[in-house]
PDB file of C-alpha atoms in Angstrom:
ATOM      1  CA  UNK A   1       2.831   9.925 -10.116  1.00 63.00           C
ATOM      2  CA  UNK A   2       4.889   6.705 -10.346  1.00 82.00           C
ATOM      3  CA  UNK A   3       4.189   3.516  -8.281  1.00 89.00           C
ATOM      4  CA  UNK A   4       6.529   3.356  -5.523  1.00 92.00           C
ATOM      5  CA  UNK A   5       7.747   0.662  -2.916  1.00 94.00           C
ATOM      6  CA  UNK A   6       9.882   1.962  -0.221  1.00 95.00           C
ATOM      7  CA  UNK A   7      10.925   1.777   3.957  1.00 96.00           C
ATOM      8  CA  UNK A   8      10.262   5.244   5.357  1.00 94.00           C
ATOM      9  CA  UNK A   9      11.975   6.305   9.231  1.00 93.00           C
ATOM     10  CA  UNK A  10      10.219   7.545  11.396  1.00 93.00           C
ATOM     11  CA  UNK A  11      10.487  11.107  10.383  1.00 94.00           C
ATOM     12  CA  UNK A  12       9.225  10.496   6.941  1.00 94.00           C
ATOM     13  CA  UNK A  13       6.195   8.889   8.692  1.00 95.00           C
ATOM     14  CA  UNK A  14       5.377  11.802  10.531  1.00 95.00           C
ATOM     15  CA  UNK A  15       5.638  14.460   7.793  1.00 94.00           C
ATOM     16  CA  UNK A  16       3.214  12.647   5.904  1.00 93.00           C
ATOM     17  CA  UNK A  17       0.638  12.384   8.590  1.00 95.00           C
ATOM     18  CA  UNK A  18       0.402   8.942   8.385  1.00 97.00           C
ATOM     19  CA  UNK A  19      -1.337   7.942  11.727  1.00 95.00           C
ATOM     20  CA  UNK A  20      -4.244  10.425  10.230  1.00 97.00           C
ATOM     21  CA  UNK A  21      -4.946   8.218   7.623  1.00 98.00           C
ATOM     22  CA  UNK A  22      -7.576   5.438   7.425  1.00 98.00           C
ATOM     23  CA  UNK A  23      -7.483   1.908   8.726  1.00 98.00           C
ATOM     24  CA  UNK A  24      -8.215  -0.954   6.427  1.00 97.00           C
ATOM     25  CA  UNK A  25      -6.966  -4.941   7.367  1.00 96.00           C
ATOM     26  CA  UNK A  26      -8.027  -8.267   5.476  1.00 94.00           C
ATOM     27  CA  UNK A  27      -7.045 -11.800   5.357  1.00 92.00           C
ATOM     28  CA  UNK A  28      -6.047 -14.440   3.052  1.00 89.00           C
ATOM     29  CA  UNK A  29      -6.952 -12.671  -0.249  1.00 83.00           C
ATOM     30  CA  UNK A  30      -5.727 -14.875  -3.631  1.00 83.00           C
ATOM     31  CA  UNK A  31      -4.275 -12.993  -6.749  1.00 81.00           C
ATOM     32  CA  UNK A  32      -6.927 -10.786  -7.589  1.00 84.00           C
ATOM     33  CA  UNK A  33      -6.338  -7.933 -10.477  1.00 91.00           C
ATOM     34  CA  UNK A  34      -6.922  -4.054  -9.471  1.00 90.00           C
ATOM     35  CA  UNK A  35      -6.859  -1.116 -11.676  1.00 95.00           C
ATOM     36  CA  UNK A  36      -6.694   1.583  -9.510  1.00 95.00           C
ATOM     37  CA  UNK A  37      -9.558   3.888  -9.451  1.00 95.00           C
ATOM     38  CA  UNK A  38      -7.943   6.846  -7.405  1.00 95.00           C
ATOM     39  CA  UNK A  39      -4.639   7.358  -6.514  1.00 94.00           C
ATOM     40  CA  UNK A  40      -3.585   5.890  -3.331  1.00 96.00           C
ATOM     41  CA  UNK A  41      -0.567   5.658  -1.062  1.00 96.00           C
ATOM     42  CA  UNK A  42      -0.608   2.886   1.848  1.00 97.00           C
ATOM     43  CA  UNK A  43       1.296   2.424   4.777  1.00 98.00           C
ATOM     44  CA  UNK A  44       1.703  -1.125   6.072  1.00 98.00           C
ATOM     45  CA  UNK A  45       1.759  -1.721   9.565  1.00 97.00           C
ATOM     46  CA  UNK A  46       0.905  -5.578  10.175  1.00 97.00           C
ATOM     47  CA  UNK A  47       1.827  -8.242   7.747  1.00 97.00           C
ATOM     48  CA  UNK A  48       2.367  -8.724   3.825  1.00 96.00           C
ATOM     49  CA  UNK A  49       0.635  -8.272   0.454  1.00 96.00           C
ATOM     50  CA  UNK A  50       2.318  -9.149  -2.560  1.00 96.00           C
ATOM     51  CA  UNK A  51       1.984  -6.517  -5.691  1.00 96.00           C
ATOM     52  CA  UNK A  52       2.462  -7.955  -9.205  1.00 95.00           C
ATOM     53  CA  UNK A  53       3.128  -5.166 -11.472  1.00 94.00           C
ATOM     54  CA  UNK A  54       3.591  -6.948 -15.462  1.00 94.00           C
ATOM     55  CA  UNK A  55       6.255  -9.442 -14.933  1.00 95.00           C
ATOM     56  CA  UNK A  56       7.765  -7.733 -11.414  1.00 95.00           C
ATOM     57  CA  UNK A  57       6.251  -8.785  -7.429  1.00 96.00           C
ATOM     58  CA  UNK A  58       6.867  -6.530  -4.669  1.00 97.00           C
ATOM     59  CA  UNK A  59       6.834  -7.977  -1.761  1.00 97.00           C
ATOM     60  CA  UNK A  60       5.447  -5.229   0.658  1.00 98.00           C
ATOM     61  CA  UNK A  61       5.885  -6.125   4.703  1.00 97.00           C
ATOM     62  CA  UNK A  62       5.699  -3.725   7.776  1.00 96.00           C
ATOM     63  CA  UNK A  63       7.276  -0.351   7.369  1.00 96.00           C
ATOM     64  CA  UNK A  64       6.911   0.035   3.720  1.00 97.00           C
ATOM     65  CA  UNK A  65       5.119   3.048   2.173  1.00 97.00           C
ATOM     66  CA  UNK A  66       3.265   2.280  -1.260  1.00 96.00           C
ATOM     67  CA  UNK A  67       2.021   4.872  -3.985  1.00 95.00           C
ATOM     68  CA  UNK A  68      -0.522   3.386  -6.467  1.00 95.00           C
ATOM     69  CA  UNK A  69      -0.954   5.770  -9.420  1.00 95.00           C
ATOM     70  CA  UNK A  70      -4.357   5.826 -10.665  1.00 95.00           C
ATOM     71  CA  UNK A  71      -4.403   3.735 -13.700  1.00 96.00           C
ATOM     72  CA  UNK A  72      -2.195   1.264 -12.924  1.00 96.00           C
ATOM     73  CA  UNK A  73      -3.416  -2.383 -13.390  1.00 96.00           C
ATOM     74  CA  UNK A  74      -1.668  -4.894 -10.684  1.00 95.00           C
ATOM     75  CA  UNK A  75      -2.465  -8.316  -8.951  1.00 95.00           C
ATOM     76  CA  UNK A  76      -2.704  -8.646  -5.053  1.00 93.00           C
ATOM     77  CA  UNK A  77      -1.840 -11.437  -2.852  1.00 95.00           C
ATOM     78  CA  UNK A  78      -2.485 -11.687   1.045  1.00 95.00           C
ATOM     79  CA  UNK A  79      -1.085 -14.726   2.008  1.00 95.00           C
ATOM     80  CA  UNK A  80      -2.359 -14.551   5.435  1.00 94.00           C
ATOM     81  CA  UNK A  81      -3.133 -11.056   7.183  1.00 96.00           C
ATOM     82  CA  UNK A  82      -2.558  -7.120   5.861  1.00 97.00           C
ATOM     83  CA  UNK A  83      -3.299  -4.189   7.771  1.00 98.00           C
ATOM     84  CA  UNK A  84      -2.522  -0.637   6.684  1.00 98.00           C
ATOM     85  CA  UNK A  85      -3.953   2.711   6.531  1.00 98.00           C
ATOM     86  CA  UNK A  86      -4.177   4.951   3.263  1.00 98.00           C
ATOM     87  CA  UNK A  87      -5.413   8.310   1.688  1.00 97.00           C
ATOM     88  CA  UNK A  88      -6.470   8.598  -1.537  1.00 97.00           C
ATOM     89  CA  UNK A  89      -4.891  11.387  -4.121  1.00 95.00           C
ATOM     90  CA  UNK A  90      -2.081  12.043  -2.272  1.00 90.00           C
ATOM     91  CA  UNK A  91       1.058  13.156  -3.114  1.00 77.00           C
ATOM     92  CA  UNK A  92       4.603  11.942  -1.697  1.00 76.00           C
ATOM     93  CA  UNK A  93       6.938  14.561  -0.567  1.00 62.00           C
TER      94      UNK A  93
END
C-alpha cells in the first residue's frame, strides 16, 4: 500500500464506511516523527495536520482521505486543532 492524500465525494465516503470508524481529535501538536506501526487510513473532518514525507508536506484539511502504509517514517504538525476518524489495516478501494 502506498501513502495517499486525496478529496473523496460523498459517495466514496460512504463505500468506505467511514462514519464507522473511530474518533480521535488533538490540538497544537509540533513536528513530531511517526513510523507507522499499523497501517492506517484517516479521514479528516475538522481542521489541518501537516504530513512531511522526506523533503515533500502535505497539507491535509477537511475532506481529505489519508492512507499511511505501515513503515513509513513522517513528521506531523497540528498547528491548532485536528479531528478525524481512522481504521487500522485497511485497504482503499
Amino acid at each position: 500500500m502506498a501513502f495517499v492524500v486525496k478529496k473523496i465525494s460523498t459517495q466514496e465516503f460512504e463505500q468506505n464506511g467511514v462514519d464507522t470508524w473511530e474518533p480521535w481529535e488533538n490540538t497544537t501538536h509540533k513536528a513530531q516523527q511517526w513510523e507507522v506501526e499499523e497501517t492506517e487510513t484517516f479521514y479528516v473532518h475538522e481542521g489541518e495536520v501537516n504530513i512531511t514525507v522526506g523533503e515533500i508536506t502535505y497539507n491535509v484539511t477537511e475532506n481529505m482521505l489519508v492512507s499511511l502504509p505501515k513503515g513509513l517514517v513522517c513528521i506531523w504538525d497540528i498547528p491548532e486543532y485536528l479531528k478525524k476518524v481512522y481504521k487500522l489495516n485497511f485497504e482503499l478501494d
